[in-house]
Short mmCIF file of C-alpha atoms in Angstrom, two decimals:
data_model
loop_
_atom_site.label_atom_id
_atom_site.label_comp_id
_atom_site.label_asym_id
_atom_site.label_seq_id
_atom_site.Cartn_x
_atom_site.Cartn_y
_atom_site.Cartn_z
CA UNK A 1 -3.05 -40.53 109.95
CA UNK A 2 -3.59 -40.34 106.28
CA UNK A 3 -0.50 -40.87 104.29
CA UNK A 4 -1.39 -39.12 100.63
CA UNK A 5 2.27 -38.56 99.58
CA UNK A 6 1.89 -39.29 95.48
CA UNK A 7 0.40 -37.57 92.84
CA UNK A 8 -2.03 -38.76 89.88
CA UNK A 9 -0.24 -38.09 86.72
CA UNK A 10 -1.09 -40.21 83.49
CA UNK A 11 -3.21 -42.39 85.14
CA UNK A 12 -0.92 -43.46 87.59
CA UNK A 13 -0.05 -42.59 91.07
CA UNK A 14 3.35 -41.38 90.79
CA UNK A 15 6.19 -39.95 93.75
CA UNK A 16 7.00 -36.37 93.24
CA UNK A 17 9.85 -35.56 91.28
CA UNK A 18 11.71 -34.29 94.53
CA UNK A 19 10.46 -35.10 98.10
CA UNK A 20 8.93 -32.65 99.92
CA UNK A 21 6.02 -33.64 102.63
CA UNK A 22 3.80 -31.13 105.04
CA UNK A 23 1.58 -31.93 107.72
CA UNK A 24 -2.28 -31.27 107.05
CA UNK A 25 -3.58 -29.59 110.16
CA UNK A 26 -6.69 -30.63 111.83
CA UNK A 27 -8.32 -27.27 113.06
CA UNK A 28 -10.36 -29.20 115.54
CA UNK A 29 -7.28 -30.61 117.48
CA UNK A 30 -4.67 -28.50 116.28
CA UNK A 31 -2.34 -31.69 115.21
CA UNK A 32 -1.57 -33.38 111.77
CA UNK A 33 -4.60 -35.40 110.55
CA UNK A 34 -1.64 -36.73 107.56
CA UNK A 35 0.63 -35.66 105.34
CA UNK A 36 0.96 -34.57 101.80
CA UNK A 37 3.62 -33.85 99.08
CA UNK A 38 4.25 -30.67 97.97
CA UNK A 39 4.83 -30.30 94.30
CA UNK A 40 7.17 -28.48 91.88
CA UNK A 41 6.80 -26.86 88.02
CA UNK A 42 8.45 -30.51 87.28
CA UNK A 43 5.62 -32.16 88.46
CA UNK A 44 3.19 -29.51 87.25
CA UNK A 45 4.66 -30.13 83.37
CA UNK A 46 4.64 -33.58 83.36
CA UNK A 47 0.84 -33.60 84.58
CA UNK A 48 0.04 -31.35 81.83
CA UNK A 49 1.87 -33.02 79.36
CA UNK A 50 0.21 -35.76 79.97
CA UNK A 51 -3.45 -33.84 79.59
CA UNK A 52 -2.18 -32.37 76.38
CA UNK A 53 -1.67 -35.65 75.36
CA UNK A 54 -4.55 -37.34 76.03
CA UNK A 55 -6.53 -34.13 74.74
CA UNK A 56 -6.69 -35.60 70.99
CA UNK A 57 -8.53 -39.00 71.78
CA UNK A 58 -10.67 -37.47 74.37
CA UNK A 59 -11.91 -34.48 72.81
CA UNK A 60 -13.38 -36.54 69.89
CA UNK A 61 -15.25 -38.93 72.04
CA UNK A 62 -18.61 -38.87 71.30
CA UNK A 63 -21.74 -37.41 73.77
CA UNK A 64 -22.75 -41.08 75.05
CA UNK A 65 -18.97 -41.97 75.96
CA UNK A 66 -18.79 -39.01 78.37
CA UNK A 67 -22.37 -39.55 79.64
CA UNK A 68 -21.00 -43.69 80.52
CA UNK A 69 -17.57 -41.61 81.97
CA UNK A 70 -20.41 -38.98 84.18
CA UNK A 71 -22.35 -42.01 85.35
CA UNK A 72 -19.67 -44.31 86.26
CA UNK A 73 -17.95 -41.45 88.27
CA UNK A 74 -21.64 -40.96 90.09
CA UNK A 75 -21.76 -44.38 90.75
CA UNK A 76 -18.13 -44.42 92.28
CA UNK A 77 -18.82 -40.76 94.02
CA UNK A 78 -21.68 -42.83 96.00
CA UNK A 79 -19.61 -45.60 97.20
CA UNK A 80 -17.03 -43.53 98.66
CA UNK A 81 -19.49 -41.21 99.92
CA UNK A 82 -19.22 -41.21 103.97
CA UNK A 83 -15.43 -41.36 103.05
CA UNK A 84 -15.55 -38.16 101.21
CA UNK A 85 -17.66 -36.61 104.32
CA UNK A 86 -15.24 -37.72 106.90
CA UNK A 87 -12.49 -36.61 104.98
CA UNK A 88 -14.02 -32.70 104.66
CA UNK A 89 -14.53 -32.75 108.57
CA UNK A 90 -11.08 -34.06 109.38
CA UNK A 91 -9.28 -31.36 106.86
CA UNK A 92 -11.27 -28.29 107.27
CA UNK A 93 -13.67 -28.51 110.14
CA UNK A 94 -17.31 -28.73 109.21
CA UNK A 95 -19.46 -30.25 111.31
CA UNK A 96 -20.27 -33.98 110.43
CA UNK A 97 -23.64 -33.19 109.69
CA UNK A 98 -22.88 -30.45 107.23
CA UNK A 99 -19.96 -32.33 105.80
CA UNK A 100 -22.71 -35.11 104.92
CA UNK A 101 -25.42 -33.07 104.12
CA UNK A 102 -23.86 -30.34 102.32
CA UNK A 103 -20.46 -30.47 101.34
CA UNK A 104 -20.29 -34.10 99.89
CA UNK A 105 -23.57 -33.50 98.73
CA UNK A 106 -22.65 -30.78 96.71
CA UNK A 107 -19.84 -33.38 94.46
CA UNK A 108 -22.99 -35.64 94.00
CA UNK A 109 -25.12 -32.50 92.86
CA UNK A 110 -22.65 -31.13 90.15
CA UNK A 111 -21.74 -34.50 88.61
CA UNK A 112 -25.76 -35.18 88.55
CA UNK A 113 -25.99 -31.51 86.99
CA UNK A 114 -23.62 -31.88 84.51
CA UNK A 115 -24.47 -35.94 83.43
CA UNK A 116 -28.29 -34.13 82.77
CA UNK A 117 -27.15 -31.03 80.94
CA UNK A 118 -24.74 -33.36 78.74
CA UNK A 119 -27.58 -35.35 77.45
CA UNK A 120 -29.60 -32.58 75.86
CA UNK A 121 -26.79 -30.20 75.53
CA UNK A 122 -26.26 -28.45 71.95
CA UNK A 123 -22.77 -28.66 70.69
CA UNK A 124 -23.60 -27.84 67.21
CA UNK A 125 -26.44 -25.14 65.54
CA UNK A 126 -26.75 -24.47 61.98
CA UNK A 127 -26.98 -20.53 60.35
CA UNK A 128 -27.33 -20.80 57.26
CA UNK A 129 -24.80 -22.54 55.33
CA UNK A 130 -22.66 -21.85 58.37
CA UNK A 131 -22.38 -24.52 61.23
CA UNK A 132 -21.18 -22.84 64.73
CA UNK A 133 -19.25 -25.70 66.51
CA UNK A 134 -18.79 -25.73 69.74
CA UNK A 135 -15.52 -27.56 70.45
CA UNK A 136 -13.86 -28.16 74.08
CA UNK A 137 -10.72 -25.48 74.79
CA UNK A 138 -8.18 -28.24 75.61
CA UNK A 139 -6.04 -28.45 78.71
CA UNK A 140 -7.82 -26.95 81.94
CA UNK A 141 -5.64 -26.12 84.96
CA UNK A 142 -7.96 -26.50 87.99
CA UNK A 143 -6.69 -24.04 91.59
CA UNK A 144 -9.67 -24.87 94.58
CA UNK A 145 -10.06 -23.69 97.71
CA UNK A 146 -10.29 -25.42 101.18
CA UNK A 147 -13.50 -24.15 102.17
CA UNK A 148 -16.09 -25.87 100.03
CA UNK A 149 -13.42 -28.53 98.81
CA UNK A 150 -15.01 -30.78 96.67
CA UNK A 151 -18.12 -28.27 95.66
CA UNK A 152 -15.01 -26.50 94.00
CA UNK A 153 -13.58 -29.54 92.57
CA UNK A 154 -16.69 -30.85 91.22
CA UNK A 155 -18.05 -27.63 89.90
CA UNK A 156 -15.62 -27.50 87.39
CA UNK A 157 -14.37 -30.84 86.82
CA UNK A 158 -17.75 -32.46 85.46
CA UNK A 159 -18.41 -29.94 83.10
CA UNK A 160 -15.24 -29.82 81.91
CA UNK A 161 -14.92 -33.56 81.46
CA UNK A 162 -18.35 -33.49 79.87
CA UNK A 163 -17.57 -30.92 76.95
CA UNK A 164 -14.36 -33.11 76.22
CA UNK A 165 -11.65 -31.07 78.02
CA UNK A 166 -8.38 -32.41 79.95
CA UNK A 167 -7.04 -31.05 83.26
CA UNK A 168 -4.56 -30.85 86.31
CA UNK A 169 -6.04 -30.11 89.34
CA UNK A 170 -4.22 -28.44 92.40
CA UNK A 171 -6.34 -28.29 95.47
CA UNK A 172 -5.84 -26.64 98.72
CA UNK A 173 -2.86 -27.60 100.38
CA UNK A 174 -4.29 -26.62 103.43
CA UNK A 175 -7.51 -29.11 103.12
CA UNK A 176 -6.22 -31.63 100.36
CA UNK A 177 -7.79 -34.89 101.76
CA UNK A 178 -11.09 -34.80 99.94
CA UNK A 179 -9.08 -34.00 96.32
CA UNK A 180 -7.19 -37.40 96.90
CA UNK A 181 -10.26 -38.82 97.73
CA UNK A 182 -12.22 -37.48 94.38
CA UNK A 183 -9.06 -38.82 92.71
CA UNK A 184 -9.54 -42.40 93.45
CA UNK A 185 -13.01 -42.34 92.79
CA UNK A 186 -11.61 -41.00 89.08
CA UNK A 187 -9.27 -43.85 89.06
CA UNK A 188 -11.96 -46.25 90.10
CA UNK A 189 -14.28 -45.13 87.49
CA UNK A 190 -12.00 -45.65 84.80
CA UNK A 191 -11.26 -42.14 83.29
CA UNK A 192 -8.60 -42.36 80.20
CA UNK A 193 -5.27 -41.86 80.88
CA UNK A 194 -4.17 -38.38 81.43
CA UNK A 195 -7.30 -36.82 81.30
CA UNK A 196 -7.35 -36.03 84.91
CA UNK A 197 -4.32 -35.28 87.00
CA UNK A 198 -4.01 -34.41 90.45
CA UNK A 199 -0.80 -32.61 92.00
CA UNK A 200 -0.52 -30.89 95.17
CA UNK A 201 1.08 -28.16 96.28
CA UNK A 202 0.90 -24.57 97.38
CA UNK A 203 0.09 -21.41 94.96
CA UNK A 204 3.41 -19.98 94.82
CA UNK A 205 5.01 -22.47 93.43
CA UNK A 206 2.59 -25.19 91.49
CA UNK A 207 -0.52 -22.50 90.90
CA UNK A 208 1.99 -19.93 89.46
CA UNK A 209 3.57 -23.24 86.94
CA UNK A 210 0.02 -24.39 86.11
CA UNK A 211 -0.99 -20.83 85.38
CA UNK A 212 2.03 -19.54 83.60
CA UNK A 213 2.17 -23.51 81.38
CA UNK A 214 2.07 -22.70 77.65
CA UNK A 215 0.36 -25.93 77.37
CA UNK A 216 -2.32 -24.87 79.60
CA UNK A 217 -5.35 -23.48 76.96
CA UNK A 218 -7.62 -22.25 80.41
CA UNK A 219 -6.94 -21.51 84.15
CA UNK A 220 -10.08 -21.86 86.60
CA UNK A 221 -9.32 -20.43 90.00
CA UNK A 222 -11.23 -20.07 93.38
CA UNK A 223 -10.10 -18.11 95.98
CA UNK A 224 -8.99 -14.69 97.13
CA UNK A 225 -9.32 -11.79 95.02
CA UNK A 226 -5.33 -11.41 95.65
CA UNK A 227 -4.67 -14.64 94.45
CA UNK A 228 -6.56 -14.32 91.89
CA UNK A 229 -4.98 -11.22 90.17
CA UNK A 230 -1.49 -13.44 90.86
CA UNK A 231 -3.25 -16.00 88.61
CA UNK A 232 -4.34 -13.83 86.16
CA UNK A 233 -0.98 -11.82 85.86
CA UNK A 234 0.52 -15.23 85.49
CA UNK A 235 -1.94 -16.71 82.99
CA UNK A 236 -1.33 -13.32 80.82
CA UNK A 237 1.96 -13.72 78.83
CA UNK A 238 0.12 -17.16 77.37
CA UNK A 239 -3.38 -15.23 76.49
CA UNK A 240 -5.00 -17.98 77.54
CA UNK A 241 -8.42 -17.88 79.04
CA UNK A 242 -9.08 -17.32 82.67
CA UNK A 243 -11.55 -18.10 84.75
CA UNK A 244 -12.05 -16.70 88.30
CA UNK A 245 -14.85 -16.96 91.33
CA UNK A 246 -13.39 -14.56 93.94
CA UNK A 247 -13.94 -12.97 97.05
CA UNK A 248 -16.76 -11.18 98.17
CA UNK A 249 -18.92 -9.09 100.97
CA UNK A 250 -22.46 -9.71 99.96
CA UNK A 251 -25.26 -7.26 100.85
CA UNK A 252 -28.61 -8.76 102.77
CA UNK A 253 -31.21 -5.98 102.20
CA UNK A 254 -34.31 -6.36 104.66
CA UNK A 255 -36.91 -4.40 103.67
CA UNK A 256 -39.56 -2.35 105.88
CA UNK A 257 -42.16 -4.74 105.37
CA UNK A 258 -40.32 -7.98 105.68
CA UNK A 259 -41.05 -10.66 108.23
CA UNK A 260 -37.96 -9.63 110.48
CA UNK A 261 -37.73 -13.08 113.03
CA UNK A 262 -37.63 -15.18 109.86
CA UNK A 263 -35.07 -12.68 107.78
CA UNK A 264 -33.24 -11.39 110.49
CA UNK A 265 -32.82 -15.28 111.90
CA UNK A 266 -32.09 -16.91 108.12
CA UNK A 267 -29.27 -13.77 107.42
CA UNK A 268 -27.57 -15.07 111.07
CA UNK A 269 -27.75 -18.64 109.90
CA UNK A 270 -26.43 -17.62 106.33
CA UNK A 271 -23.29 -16.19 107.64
CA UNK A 272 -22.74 -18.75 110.61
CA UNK A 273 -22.86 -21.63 108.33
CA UNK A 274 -19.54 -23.11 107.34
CA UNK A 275 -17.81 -21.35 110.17
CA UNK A 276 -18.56 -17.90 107.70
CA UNK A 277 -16.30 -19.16 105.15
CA UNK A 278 -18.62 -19.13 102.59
CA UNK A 279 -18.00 -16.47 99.90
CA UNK A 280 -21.12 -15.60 99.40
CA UNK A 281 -22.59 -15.82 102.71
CA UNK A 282 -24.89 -12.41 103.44
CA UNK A 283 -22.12 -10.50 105.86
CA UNK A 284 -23.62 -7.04 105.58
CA UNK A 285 -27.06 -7.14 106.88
CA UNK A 286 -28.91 -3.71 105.98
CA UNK A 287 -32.32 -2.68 107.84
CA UNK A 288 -34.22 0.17 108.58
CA UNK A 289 -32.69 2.49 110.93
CA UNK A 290 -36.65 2.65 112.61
CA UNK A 291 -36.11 -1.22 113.21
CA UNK A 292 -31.93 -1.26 113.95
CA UNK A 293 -33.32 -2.04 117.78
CA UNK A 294 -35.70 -4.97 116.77
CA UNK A 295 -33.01 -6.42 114.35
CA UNK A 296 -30.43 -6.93 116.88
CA UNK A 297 -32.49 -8.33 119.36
CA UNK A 298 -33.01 -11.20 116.95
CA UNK A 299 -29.97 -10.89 115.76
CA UNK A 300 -28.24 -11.62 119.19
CA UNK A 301 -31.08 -14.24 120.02
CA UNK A 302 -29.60 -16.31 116.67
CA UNK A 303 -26.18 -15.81 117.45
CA UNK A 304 -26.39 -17.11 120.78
CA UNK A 305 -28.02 -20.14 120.08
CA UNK A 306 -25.59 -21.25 117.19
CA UNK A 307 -23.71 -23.62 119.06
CA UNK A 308 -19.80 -24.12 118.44
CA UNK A 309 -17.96 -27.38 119.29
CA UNK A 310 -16.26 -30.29 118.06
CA UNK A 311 -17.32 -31.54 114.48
CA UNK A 312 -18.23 -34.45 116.08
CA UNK A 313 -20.20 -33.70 118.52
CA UNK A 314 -24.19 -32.16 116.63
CA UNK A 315 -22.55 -28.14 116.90
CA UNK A 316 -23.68 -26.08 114.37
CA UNK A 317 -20.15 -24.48 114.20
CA UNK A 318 -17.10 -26.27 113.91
CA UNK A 319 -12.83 -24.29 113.90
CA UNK A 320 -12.42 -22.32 111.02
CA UNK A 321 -9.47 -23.78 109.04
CA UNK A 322 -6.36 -22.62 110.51
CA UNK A 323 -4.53 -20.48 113.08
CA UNK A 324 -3.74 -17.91 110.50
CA UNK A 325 -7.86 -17.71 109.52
CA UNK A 326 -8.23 -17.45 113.20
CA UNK A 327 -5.55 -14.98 113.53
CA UNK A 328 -7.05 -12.64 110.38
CA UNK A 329 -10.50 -12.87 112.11
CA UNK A 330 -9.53 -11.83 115.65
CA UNK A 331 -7.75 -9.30 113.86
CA UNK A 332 -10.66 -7.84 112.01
CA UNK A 333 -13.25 -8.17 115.02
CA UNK A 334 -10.82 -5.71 117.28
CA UNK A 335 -10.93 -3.09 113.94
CA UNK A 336 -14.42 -3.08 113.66
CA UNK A 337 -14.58 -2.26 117.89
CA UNK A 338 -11.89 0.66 117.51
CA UNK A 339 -13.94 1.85 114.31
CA UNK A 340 -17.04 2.18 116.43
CA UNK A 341 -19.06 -0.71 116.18
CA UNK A 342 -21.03 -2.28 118.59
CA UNK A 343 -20.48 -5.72 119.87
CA UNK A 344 -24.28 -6.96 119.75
CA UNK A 345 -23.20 -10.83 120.47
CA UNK A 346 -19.68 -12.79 120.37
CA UNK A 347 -16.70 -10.82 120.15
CA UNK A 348 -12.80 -11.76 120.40
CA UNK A 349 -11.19 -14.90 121.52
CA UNK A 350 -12.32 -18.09 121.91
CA UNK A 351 -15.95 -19.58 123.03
CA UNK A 352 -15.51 -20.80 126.83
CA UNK A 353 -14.34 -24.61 126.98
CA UNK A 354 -12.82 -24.51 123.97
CA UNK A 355 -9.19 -23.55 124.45
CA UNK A 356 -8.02 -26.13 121.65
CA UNK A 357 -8.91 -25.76 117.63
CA UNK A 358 -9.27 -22.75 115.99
CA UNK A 359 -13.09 -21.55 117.40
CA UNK A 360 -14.71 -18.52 116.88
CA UNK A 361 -17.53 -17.13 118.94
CA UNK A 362 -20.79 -16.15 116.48
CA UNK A 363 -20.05 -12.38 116.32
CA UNK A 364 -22.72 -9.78 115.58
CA UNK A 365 -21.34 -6.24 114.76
CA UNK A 366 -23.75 -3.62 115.17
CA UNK A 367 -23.95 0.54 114.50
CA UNK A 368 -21.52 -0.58 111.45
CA UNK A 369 -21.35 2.13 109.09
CA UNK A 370 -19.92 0.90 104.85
CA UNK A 371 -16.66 3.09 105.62
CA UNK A 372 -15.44 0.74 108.43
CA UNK A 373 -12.71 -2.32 107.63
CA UNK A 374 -15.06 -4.86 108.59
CA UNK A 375 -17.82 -3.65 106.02
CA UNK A 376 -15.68 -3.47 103.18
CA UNK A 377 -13.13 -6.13 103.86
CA UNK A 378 -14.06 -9.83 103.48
CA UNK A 379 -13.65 -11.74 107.11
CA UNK A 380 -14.69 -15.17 106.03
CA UNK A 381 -15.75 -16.22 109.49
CA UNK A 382 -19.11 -16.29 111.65
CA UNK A 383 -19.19 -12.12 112.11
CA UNK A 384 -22.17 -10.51 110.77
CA UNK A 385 -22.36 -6.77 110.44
CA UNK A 386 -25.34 -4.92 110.69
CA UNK A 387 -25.69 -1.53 108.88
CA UNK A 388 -28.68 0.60 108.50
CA UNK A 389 -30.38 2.93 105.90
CA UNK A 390 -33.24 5.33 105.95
CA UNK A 391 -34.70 4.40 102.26
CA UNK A 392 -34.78 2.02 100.05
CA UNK A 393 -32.58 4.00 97.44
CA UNK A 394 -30.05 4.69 100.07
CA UNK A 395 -30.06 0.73 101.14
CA UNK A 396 -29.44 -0.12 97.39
CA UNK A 397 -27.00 2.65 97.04
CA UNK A 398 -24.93 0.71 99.94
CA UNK A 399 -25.51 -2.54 99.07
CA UNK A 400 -23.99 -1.80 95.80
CA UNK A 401 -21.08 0.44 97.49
CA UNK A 402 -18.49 -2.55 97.42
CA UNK A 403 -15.48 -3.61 95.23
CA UNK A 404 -17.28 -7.34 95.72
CA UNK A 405 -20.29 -8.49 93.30
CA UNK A 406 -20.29 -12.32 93.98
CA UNK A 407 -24.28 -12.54 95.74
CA UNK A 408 -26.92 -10.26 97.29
CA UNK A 409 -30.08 -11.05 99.19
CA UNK A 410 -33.52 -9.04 99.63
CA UNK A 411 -36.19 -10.18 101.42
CA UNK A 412 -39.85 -8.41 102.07
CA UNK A 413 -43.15 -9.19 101.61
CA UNK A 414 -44.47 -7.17 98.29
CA UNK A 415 -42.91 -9.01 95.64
CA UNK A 416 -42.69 -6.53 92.93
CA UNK A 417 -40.97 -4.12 95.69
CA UNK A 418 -38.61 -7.15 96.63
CA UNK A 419 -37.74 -7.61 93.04
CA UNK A 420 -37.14 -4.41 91.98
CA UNK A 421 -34.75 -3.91 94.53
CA UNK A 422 -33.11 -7.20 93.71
CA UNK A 423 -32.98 -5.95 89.59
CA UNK A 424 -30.97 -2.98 90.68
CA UNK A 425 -28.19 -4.94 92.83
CA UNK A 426 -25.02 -5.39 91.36
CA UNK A 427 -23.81 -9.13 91.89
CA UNK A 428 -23.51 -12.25 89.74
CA UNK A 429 -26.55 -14.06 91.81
CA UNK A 430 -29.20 -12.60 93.94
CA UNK A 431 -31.47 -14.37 96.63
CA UNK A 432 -34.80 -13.28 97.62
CA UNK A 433 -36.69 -14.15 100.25
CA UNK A 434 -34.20 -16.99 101.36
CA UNK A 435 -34.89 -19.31 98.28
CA UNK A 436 -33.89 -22.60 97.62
CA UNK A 437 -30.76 -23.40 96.03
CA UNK A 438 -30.93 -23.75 92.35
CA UNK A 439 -28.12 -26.10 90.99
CA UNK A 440 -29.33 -24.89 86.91
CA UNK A 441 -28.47 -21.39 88.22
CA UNK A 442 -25.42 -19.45 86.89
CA UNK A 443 -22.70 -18.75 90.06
CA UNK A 444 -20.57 -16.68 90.15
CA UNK A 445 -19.94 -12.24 90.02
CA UNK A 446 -19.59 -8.62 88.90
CA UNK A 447 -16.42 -6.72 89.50
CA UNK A 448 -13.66 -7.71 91.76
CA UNK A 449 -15.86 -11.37 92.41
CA UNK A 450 -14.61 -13.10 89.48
CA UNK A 451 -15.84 -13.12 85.86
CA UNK A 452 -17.60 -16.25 83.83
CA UNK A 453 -20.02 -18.56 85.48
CA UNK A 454 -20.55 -22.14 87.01
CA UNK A 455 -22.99 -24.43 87.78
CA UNK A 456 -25.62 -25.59 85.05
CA UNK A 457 -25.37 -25.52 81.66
CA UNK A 458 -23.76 -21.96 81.44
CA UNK A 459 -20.34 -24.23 83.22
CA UNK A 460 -20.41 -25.72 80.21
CA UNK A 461 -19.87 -22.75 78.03
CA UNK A 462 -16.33 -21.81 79.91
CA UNK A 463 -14.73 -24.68 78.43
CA UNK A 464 -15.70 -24.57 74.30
CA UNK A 465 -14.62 -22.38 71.96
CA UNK A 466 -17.07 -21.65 68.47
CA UNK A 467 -15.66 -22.26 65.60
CA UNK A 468 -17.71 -21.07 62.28
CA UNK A 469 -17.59 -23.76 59.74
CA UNK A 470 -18.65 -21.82 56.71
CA UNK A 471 -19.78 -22.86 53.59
CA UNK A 472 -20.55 -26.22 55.84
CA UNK A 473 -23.97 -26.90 54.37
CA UNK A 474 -23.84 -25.48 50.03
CA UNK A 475 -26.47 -23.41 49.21
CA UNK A 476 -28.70 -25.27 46.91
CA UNK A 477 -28.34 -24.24 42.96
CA UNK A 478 -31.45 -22.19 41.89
CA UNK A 479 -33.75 -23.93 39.67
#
């Protein structure tokens, strides 16, 4: 049982300024794996009093203190590695492998990301007699998600300690373990005083403080498109900037002449992965109505062999998160059979032998049509839809036929074909031919997906401001 009942204000961990603890569910066993405090606007404006303090020392440190800062945390990050795995399995399900491999590796990845782009990274550039600065915006509130938790965190945290910024984070309530963790690995590494603050708590009550706080100069959010117009009606009144990665219900175009067994197979894996909740995982699969047969034959082939079990135990699939994930998914499969699709492999309840945690079976919905709830709304669990089309313009015309603009994915084998479909698609990030992840690339979308970008160097840019210094460098006097 993990006991995680203060919060890191000031540099210090501190009790809540009224006691309030919940139990952190375990979604493989359905019992508390700990307990956490929940926080209050008290708590919320003493953390960012505390940032807005220590704002005016650390936003004039120079480029090779906040590299020593990046590489100490790295070097911290790695000792506490397995512990950071172990702690994403226990709080939100993923198998041990992909908690290892992927999750905790994606912490390591941004702070290595961010400790590169620092070193080479242009805060100043000369016009003229005009010098454009580019300064950091101050205090950063910080809202994550539970289902990549420390991907989230570190996403935004190391560029935003590398530009020179302060912040409070509030992670998940639901999957908070891996926050506390990154926290003592921040203590550990020596960060300055109220630079970084950690309080927990749910959105209602410490998301809405940290968004509405005057003394808050930027809001980063991940999560629900719902939540995130709460956070953005919130952040308003203040004009300060806001930052969002939302929802959304990615297109995966397969063309005519694509190799279907490998894109048909790597869309299944893309959405099965993480238990589905992935945000940008491929969820509506679009193929040729001449090869709909063909593509849900391998489509129920990969489905079926996805295995789902405990965390522990090699599965590909662990529980999604919690009951009322599981509820909202069960929920959603049932609409899509009373809309008309076809149940191609899966379905409702749980897999066999697993009466306890919140499993899913790999679901494949077939004959889907984009008018039906479960091609328009965003599941976030291992259900793939398959939709067809009868050309190419009609497949892009449906791919882009979505409130969502997060990803999209193309694959086929003529690769001016592949990438002219992919120039038309309508989404912050687009994947062809099941490429490798790029770290240096942009994330995140168009539309009702969010707005501004992470990862790289353009994470960086969310947290300056310019400021014109004219008249910086004198014209020299004509001879």
């Amino acid at each position: 049982m993990r006991d995680y009942l203060k919060f890191y204000i000031d540099g210090r961990w501190v009790d809540p300024a009224q006691p309030k603890a919940i139990d952190v569910i375990n979604p493989a066993t359905e019992k508390s794996a700990g307990r956490i405090s929940m926080g209050s606007a008290t708590d919320v404006d003493r953390a960012v009093r505390a940032a807005r303090a220590a704002f005016a020392d650390y936003s004039q440190t120079s480029v090779q203190e906040r590299t020593a800062l990046l590489e100490r945390i790295l070097a911290e990050y790695k000792k506490r590695y397995a512990d950071m795995a172990a702690a994403i399995t226990e709080e939100m399900g993923a198998p041990a492998a992909l908690a290892r491999d992927a999750q905790a590796a994606m912490g390591l990845a941004h702070l290595q990301t961010a400790l590169e782009v620092l070193k080479n990274y242009r805060f100043n550039e000369a016009r003229g007699s005009t010098l454009l600065v580019k300064e950091p915006i101050g205090v950063c509130g910080f809202i994550t998600p539970w289902n990549w938790p420390v991907n989230q965190i570190a996403c935004k945290v190391a560029p935003a300690l590398a530009v020179g910024c302060t912040m409070v984070l509030k992670p998940s309530e639901i999957a908070p373990f891996s926050a506390v963790i990154w926290t003592e690995i921040m203590d550990a590494a020596q960060v300055p005083a109220g630079v970084f603050n950690l309080v927990n708590g749910d959105g209602p009550t410490v998301g809405a403080a940290l968004s509405s706080h005057p003394e808050v100069d930027m809001v980063s959010f991940t999560g629900s498109t719902r939540a995130g117009i709460e956070v953005a009606r919130n952040a308003a009144p203040t004009v300060k900037r806001v930052h969002q990665e939302l929802g959304g219900k990615s297109p995966n175009i397969i063309l005519e002449d694509a190799d279907f067994q490998h894109a048909v197979t790597a869309g299944v894996r893309g959405v099965m992965g993480n238990s589905g909740q992935s945000c940008n995982a491929p969820t509506r699969m679009l193929v040729p109505n001449a090869r709909m047969a063909e593509a849900l034959a391998i489509a129920k082939a990969a489905a079926e062999a996805t295995t789902v079990g405990d965390p522990a135990s090699g599965a590909a699939l662990g529980p999604v998160v919690s009951a009322a994930q599981w509820d909202k998914i069960q929920t959603l499969i049932h609409k899509g059979i009373e809309e008309g699709a076809t149940v191609v492999a899966g379905g409702p309840g749980k897999p066999v032998g697993l009466e306890t945690g919140y499993y899913v079976k790999p679901t494949v919905l077939g004959h889907v049509n984009n008018q039906m709830t479960v091609a328009r709304e965003e599941i976030f669990g291992p259900v793939l839809t398959i939709l067809g089309y009868d050309t190419v313009e009609q497949a892009v015309e449906i791919g882009n036929d979505t409130p969502y603009g997060l990803a999209a994915y193309v694959s086929g084998s003529d690769p001016e074909a592949t990438r002219k479909v992919a120039s038309r698609l309508r989404a912050g990030q687009v994947n062809i031919n099941s490429a490798a992840l790029d770290l240096s690339a942009p994330f995140g979308g168009f539309k009702q997906s969010g707005n501004g970008r992470e990862w790289g160097d353009h994470a960086f840019g969310e947290f300056l401001e310019v400021k014109a210094m004219l008249g910086f460098a004198p014209k020299a006097a004509a001879a």
